[in-house]
Short mmCIF file of C-alpha atoms and ligand atoms in Angstrom, two decimals:
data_model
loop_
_atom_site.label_atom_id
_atom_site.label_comp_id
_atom_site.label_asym_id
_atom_site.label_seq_id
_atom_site.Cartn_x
_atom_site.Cartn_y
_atom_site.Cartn_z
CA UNK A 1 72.93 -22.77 -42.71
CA UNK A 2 71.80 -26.36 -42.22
CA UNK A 3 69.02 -27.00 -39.79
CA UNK A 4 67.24 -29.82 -38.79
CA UNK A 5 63.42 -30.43 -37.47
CA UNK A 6 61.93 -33.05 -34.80
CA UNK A 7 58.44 -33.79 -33.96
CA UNK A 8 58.57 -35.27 -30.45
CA UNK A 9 55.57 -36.44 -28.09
CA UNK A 10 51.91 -37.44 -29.31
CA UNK A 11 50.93 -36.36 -32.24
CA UNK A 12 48.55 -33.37 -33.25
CA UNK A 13 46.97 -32.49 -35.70
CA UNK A 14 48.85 -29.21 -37.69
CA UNK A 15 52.37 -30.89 -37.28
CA UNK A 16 52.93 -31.60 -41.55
CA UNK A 17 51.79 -27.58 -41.44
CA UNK A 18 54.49 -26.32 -39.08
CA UNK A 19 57.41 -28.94 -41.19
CA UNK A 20 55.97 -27.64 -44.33
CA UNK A 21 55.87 -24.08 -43.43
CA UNK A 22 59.69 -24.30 -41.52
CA UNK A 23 61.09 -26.30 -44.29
CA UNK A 24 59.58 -24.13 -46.87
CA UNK A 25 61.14 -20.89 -45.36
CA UNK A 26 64.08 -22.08 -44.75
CA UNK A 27 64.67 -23.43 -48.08
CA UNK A 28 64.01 -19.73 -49.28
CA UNK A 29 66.59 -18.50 -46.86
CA UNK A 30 68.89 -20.94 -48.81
CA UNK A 31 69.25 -23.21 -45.91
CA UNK A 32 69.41 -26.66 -46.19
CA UNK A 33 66.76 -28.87 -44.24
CA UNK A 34 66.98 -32.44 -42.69
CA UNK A 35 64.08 -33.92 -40.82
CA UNK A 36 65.30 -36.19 -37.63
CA UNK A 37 62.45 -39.05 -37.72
CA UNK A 38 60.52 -40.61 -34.44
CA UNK A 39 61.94 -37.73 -32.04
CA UNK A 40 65.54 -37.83 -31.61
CA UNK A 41 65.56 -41.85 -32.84
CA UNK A 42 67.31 -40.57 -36.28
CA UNK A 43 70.14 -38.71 -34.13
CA UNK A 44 70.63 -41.28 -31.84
CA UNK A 45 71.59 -44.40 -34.85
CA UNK A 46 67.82 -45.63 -33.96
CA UNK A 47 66.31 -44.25 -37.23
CA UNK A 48 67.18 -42.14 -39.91
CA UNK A 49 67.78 -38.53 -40.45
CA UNK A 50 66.36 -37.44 -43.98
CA UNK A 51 66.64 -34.14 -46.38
CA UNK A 52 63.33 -32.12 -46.32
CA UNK A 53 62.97 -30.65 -49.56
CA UNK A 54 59.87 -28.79 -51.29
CA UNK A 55 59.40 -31.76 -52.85
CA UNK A 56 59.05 -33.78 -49.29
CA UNK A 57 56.70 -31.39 -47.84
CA UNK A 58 54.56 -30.83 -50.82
CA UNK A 59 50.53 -31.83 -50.68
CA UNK A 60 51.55 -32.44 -46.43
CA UNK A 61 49.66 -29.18 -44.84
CA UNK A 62 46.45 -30.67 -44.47
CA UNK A 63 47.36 -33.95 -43.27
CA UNK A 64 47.14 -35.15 -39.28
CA UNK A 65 50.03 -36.85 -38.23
CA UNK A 66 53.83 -36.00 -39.15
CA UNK A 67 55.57 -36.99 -41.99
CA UNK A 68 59.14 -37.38 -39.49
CA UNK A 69 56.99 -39.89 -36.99
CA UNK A 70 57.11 -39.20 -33.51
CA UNK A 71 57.49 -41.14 -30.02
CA UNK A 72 56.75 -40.30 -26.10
CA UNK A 73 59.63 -42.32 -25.08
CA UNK A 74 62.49 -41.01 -26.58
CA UNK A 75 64.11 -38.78 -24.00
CA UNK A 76 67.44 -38.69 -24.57
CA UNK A 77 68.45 -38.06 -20.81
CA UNK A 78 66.60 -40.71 -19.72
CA UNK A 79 66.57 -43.42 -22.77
CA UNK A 80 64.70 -46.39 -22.51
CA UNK A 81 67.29 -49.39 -23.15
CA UNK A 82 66.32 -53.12 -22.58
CA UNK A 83 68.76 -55.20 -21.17
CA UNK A 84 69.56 -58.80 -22.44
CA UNK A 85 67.16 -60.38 -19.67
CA UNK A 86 64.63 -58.19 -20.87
CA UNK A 87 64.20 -55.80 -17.79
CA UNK A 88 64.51 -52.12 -18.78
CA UNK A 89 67.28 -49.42 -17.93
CA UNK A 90 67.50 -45.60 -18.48
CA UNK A 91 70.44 -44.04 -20.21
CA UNK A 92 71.88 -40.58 -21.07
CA UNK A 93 72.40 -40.34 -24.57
CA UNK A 94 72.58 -36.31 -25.02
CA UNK A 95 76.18 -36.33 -25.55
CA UNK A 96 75.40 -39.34 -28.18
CA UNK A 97 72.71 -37.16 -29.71
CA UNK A 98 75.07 -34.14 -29.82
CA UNK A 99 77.76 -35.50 -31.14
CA UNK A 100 75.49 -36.95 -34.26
CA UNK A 101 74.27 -33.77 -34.54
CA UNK A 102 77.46 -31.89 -35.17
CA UNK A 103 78.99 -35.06 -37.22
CA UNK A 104 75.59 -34.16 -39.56
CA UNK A 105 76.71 -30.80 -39.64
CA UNK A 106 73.67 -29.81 -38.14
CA UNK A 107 74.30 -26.12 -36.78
CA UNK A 108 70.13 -25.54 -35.56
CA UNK A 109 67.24 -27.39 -34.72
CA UNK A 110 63.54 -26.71 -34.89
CA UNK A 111 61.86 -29.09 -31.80
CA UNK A 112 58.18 -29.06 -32.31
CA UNK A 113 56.70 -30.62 -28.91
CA UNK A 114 54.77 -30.44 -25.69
CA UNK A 115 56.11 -29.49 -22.50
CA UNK A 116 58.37 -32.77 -22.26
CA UNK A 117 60.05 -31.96 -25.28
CA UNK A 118 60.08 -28.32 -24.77
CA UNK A 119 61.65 -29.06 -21.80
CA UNK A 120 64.08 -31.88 -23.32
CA UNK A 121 65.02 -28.92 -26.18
CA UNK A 122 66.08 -26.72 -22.83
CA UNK A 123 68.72 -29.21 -21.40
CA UNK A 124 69.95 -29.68 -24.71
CA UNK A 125 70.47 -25.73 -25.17
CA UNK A 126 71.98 -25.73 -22.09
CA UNK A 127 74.85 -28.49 -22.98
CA UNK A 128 75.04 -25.82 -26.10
CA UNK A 129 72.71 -27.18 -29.01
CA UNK A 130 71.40 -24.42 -30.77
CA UNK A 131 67.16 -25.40 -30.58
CA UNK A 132 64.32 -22.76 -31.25
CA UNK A 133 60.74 -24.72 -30.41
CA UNK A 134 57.63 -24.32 -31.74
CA UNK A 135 54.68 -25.44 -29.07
CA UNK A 136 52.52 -28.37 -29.75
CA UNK A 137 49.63 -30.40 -27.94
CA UNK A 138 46.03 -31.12 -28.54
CA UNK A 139 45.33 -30.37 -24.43
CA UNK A 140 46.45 -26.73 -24.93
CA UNK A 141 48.28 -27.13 -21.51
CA UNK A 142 51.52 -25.17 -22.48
CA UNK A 143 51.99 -21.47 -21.12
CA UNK A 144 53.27 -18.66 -22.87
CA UNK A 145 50.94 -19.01 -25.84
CA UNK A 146 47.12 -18.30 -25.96
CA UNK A 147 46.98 -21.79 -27.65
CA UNK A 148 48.65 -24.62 -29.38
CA UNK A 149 47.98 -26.13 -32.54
CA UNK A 150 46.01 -29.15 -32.78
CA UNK A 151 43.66 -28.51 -29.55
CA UNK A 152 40.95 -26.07 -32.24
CA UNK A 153 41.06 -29.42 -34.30
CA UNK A 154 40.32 -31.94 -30.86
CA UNK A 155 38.03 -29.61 -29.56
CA UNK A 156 36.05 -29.73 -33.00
CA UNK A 157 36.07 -33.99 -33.09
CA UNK A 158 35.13 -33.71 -29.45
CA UNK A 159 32.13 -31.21 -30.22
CA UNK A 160 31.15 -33.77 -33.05
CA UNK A 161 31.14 -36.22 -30.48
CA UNK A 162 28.92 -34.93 -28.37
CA UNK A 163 26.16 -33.54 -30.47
CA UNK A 164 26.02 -36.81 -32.11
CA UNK A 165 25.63 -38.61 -28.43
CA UNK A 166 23.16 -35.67 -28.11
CA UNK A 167 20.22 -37.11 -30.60
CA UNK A 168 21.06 -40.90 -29.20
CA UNK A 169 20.78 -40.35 -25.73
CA UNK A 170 17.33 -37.97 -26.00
CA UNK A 171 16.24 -40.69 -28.24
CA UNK A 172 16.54 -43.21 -25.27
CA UNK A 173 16.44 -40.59 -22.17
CA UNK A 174 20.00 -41.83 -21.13
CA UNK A 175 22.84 -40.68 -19.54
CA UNK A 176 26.00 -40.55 -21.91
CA UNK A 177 29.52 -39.93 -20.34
CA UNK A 178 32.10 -39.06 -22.87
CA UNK A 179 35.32 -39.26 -22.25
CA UNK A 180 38.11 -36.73 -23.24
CA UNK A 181 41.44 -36.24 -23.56
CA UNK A 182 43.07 -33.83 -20.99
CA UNK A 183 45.71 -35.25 -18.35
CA UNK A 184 46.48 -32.31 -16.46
CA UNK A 185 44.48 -29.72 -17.99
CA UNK A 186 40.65 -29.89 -18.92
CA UNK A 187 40.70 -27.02 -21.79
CA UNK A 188 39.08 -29.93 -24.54
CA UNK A 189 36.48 -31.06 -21.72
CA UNK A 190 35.85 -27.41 -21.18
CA UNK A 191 35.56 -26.13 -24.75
CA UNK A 192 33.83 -28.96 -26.34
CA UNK A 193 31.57 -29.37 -22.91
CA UNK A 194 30.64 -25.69 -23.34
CA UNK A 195 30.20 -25.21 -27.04
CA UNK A 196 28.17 -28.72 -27.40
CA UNK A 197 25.86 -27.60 -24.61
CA UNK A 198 27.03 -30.57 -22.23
CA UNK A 199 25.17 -30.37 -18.59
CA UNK A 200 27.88 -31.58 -16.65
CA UNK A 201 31.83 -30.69 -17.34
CA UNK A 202 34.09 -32.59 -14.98
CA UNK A 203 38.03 -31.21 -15.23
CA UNK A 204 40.99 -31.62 -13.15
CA UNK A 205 40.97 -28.26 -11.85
CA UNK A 206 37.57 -28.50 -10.22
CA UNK A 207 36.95 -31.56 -8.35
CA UNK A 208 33.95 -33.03 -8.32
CA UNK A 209 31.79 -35.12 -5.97
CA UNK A 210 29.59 -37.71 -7.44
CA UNK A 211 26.56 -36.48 -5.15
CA UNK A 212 26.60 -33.12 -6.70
CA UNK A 213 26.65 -35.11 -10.30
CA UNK A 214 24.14 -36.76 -9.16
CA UNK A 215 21.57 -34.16 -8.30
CA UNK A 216 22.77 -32.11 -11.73
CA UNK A 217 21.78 -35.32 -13.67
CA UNK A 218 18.37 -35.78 -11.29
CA UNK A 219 17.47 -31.94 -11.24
CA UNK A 220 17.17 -31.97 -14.53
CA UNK A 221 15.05 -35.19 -14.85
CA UNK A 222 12.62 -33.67 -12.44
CA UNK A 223 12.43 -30.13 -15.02
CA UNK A 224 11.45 -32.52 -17.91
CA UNK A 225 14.53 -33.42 -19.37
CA UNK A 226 15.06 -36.54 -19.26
CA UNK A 227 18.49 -37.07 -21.02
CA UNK A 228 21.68 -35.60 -19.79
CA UNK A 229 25.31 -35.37 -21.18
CA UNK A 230 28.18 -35.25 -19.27
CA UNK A 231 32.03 -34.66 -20.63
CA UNK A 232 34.90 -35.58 -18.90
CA UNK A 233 38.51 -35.08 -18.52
CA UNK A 234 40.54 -38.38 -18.82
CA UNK A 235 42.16 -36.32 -15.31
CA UNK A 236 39.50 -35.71 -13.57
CA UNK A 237 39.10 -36.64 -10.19
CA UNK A 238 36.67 -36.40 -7.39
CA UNK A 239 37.58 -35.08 -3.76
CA UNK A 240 39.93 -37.72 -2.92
CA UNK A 241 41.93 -36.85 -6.06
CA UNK A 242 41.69 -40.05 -7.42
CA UNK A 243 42.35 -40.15 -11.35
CA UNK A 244 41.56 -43.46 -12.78
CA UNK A 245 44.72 -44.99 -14.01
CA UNK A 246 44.54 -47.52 -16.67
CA UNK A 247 46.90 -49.58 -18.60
CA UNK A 248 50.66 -50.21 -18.04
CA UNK A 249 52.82 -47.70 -19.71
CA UNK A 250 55.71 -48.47 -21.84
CA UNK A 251 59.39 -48.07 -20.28
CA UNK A 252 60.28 -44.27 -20.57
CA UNK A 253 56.62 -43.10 -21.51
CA UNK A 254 54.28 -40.88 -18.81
CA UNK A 255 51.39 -42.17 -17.15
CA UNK A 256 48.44 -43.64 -19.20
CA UNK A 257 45.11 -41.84 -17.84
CA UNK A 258 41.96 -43.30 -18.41
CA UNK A 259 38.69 -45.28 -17.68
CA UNK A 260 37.15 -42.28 -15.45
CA UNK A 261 33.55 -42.43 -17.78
CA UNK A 262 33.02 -46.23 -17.57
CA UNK A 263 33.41 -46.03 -13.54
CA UNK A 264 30.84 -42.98 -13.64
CA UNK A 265 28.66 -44.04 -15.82
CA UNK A 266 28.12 -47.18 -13.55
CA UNK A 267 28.01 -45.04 -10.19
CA UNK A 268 25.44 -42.88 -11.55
CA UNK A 269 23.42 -45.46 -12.95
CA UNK A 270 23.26 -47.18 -9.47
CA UNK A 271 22.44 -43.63 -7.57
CA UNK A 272 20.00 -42.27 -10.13
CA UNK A 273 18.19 -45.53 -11.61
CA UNK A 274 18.52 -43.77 -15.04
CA UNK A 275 20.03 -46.09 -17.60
CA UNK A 276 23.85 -44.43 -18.18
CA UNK A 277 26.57 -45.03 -21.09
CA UNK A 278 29.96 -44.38 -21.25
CA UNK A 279 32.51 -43.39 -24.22
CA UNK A 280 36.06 -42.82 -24.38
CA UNK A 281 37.23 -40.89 -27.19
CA UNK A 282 40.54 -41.48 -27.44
CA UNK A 283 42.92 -41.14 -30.15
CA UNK A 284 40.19 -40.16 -32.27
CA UNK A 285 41.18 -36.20 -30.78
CA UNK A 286 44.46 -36.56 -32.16
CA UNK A 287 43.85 -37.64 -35.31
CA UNK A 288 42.39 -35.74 -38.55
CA UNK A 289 42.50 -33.56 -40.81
CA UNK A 290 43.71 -29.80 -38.97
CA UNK A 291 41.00 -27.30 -38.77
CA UNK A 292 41.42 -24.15 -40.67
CA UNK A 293 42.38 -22.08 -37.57
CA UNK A 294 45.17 -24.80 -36.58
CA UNK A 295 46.45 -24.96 -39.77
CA UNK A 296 47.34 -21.26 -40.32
CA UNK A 297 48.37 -21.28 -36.51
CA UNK A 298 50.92 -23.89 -37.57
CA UNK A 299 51.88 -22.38 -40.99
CA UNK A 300 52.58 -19.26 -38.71
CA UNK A 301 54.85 -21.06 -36.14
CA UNK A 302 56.52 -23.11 -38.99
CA UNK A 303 57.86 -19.35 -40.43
CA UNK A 304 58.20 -17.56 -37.20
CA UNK A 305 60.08 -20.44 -35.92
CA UNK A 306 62.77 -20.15 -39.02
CA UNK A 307 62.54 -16.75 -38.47
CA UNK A 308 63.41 -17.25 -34.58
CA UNK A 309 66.36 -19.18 -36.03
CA UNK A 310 67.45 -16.66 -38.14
CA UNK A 311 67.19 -14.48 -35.31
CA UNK A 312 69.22 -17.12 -33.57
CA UNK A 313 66.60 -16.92 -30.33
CA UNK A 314 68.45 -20.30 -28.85
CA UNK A 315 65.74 -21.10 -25.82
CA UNK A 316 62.87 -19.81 -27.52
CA UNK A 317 59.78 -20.67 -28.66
CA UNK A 318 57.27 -19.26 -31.03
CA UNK A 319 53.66 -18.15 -29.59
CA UNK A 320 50.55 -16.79 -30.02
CA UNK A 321 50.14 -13.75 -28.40
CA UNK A 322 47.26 -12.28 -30.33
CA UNK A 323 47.29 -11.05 -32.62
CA UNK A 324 51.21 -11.54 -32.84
CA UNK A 325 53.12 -14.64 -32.87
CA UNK A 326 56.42 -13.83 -30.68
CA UNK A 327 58.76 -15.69 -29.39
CA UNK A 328 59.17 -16.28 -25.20
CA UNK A 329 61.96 -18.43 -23.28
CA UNK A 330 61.01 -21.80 -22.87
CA UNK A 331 62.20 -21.63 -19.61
CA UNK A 332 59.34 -18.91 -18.82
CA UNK A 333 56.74 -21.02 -20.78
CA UNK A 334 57.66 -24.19 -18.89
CA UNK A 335 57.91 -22.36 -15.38
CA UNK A 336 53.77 -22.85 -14.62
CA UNK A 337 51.94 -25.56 -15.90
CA UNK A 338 48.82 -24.02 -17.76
CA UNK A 339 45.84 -25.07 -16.60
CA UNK A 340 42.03 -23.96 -17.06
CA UNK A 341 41.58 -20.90 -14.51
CA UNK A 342 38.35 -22.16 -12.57
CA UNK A 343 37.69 -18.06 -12.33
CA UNK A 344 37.64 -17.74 -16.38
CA UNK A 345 35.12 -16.49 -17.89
CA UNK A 346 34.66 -19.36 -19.89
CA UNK A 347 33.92 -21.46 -16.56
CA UNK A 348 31.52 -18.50 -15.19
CA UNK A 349 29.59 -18.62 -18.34
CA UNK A 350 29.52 -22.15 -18.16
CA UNK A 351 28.27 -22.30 -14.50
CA UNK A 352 25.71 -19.16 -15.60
CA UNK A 353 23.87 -21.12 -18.78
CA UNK A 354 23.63 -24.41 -16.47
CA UNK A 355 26.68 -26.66 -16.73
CA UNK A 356 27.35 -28.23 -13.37
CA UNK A 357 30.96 -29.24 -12.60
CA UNK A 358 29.86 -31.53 -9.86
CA UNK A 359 31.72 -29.01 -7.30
O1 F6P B 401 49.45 -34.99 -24.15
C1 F6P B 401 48.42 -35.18 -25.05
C2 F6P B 401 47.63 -36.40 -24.74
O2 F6P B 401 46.71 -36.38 -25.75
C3 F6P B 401 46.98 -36.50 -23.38
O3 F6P B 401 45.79 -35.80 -23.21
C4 F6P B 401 46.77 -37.98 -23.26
O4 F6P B 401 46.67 -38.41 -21.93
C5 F6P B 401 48.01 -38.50 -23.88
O5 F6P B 401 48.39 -37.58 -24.87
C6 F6P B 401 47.86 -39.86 -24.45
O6 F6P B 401 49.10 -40.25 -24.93
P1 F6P B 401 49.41 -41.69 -25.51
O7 F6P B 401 49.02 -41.65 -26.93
O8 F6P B 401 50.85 -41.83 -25.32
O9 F6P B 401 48.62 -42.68 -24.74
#
């Protein structure tokens, strides 16, 4: 057997664990491994395709990144091509990529992604490509897994974040907004917000209005506190679901989301009078060293995904269904977004020990 493995979308940390871990069991299979670098670039002419051996994955488990590179605008139904006067076209180049694939004598592929790639993997089983995927993003936001790798290791930088804004802004009775990743789904916000004792959590499931923000920050002023943190989703938006949208994006890559702490911070300053700062994140979230917990969640997809190709589950991915990792249809995983459940418990417990969400 001679499989292949792509890393597509933004990076997270746990990715060298799941290559390592896939590689390594299929090598003991007797398999033969190539990794396809920068997404489907290395099947497409656009960058190379390269053996993985035990040597190549050795010493790679702990590392953030991925060893194969990866891209958010490498969709091979919709490829990003310039033209000669510099404008920008879309092109399908699955049958391209399909072709290479068999002329490799590639006869499986592991697709470790997000939902976009997940759902590129799907089209690509459907024109016949033989793809098992293993689930991957730092915002948690895929379904049919309790969690992804890489969001334990965000939510950690995110908590370190905030209890480090914690002593600053007591120090100097401020407001600090901090900034988090989270699109579409506010599960870092949420988890960080929560376990770093934030007193406002804004998300884009729960909109928020800046008066109720407002009197959070105020209320608690008034009790003696005179500092106050707030975290929030890159997606959140008030009432008039308006995200702040920042940035151009690059031909063939989503939205860019951002710049929603800098315009609170300056809204609350002017309704309060208290002196408020703002901090975006970033990148930081998806960089790193994995966590513990993400790194034997992604050692365990990494096998159970070359076990799902031994079991040749075309159209499935490997998840977490605790305690078990099993293996569901992408198609069902991709059906509903997942997004935090405003009824959670996590969100009630929130809401019971003080957190506002401006709602
Ligand atoms: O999908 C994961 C994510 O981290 C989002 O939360 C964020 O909006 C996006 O990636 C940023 O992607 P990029 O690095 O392409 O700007």
């Amino acid at each position: 057997m001679r499989i292949a493995i792509s890393t597509g979308g933004g990076d997270a940390p746990g990715l060298n664990a799941v290559i390592r871990a896939a590689t390594l069991s299929a090598l003991s299979r007797g398999w033969t491994v190539l990794g396809i670098k920068r997404g489907y670039a290395g099947l497409l002419g656009d960058d190379e395709v390269i053996p993985l051996t035990a040597d190549t994955v050795r010493g790679i488990a702990h590392l953030g990144g991925t060893i194969l590179r990866t891209t958010n605008r490498g969709n091979p139904f919709s490829f990003p091509k310039q033209q000669p006067d510099g404008s920008w076209v879309e092109v399908d180049r699955s049958d391209e990529l399909i072709d290479n694939a068999r002329n490799l004598g590639i006869q499986a592929m592991i697709s470790i992604g997000g939902d976009g790639s997940l759902a590129i993997a799907q089209r690509l089983v459907e024109k016949g490509m033989r793809i098992v995927g293993v689930p991957k993003t730092i915002d948690n936001d895929v379904a049919g897994t309790v969690t992804t790798f890489g969001f334990d290791t965000a939510v950690q930088t995110a908590i370190e974040a905030i209890d480090k804004l914690h002593t600053t802004a007591e120090s100097h009775d401020r407001v600090m907004v901090l900034e988090v990743m989270g699109r579409d789904a506010g599960f870092i916000a949420l988890h960080s917000g929560v376990s770093g004792t934030a007193d406002v959590v804004l998300i884009p499931e729960i909109p928020w209005r800046i008066e109720n923000i407002c009197k959070a920050v105020m209320d608690r002023d008034r009790s003696g506190r005179k500092f106050a943190i707030i975290v929030v989703a890159e997606g959140a938006t008030d009432e008039k679901g308006e995200a702040s949208i920042i940035g151009e994006s690059m031909p063939g890559q989503d939205r860019r989301v951002g710049g929603i702490a800098q315009r609170l911070a300056k809204v609350i300053q002017d309704r309060t009078g208290k002196e408020c700062r703002s901090m975006v994140l970033g990148h930081l979230q998806r960089g790193g060293m994995p966590t513990g917990y993400d790194r034997l969640l992604a050692t365990r997809f990494g096998g159970a995904a070359a076990q799902a190709v031994a079991d040749g589950k075309w159209g499935h991915m490997v998840a977490l269904q605790t305690p078990n990792i099993v293996t569901v249809p992408i198609t069902e995983a991709l059906r509903t977004p997942k997004r935090v459940d405003p009824s959670h418990d996590v969100v009630r417990t929130a809401r019971a020990v003080g957190i506002s969400f401006g709602d």
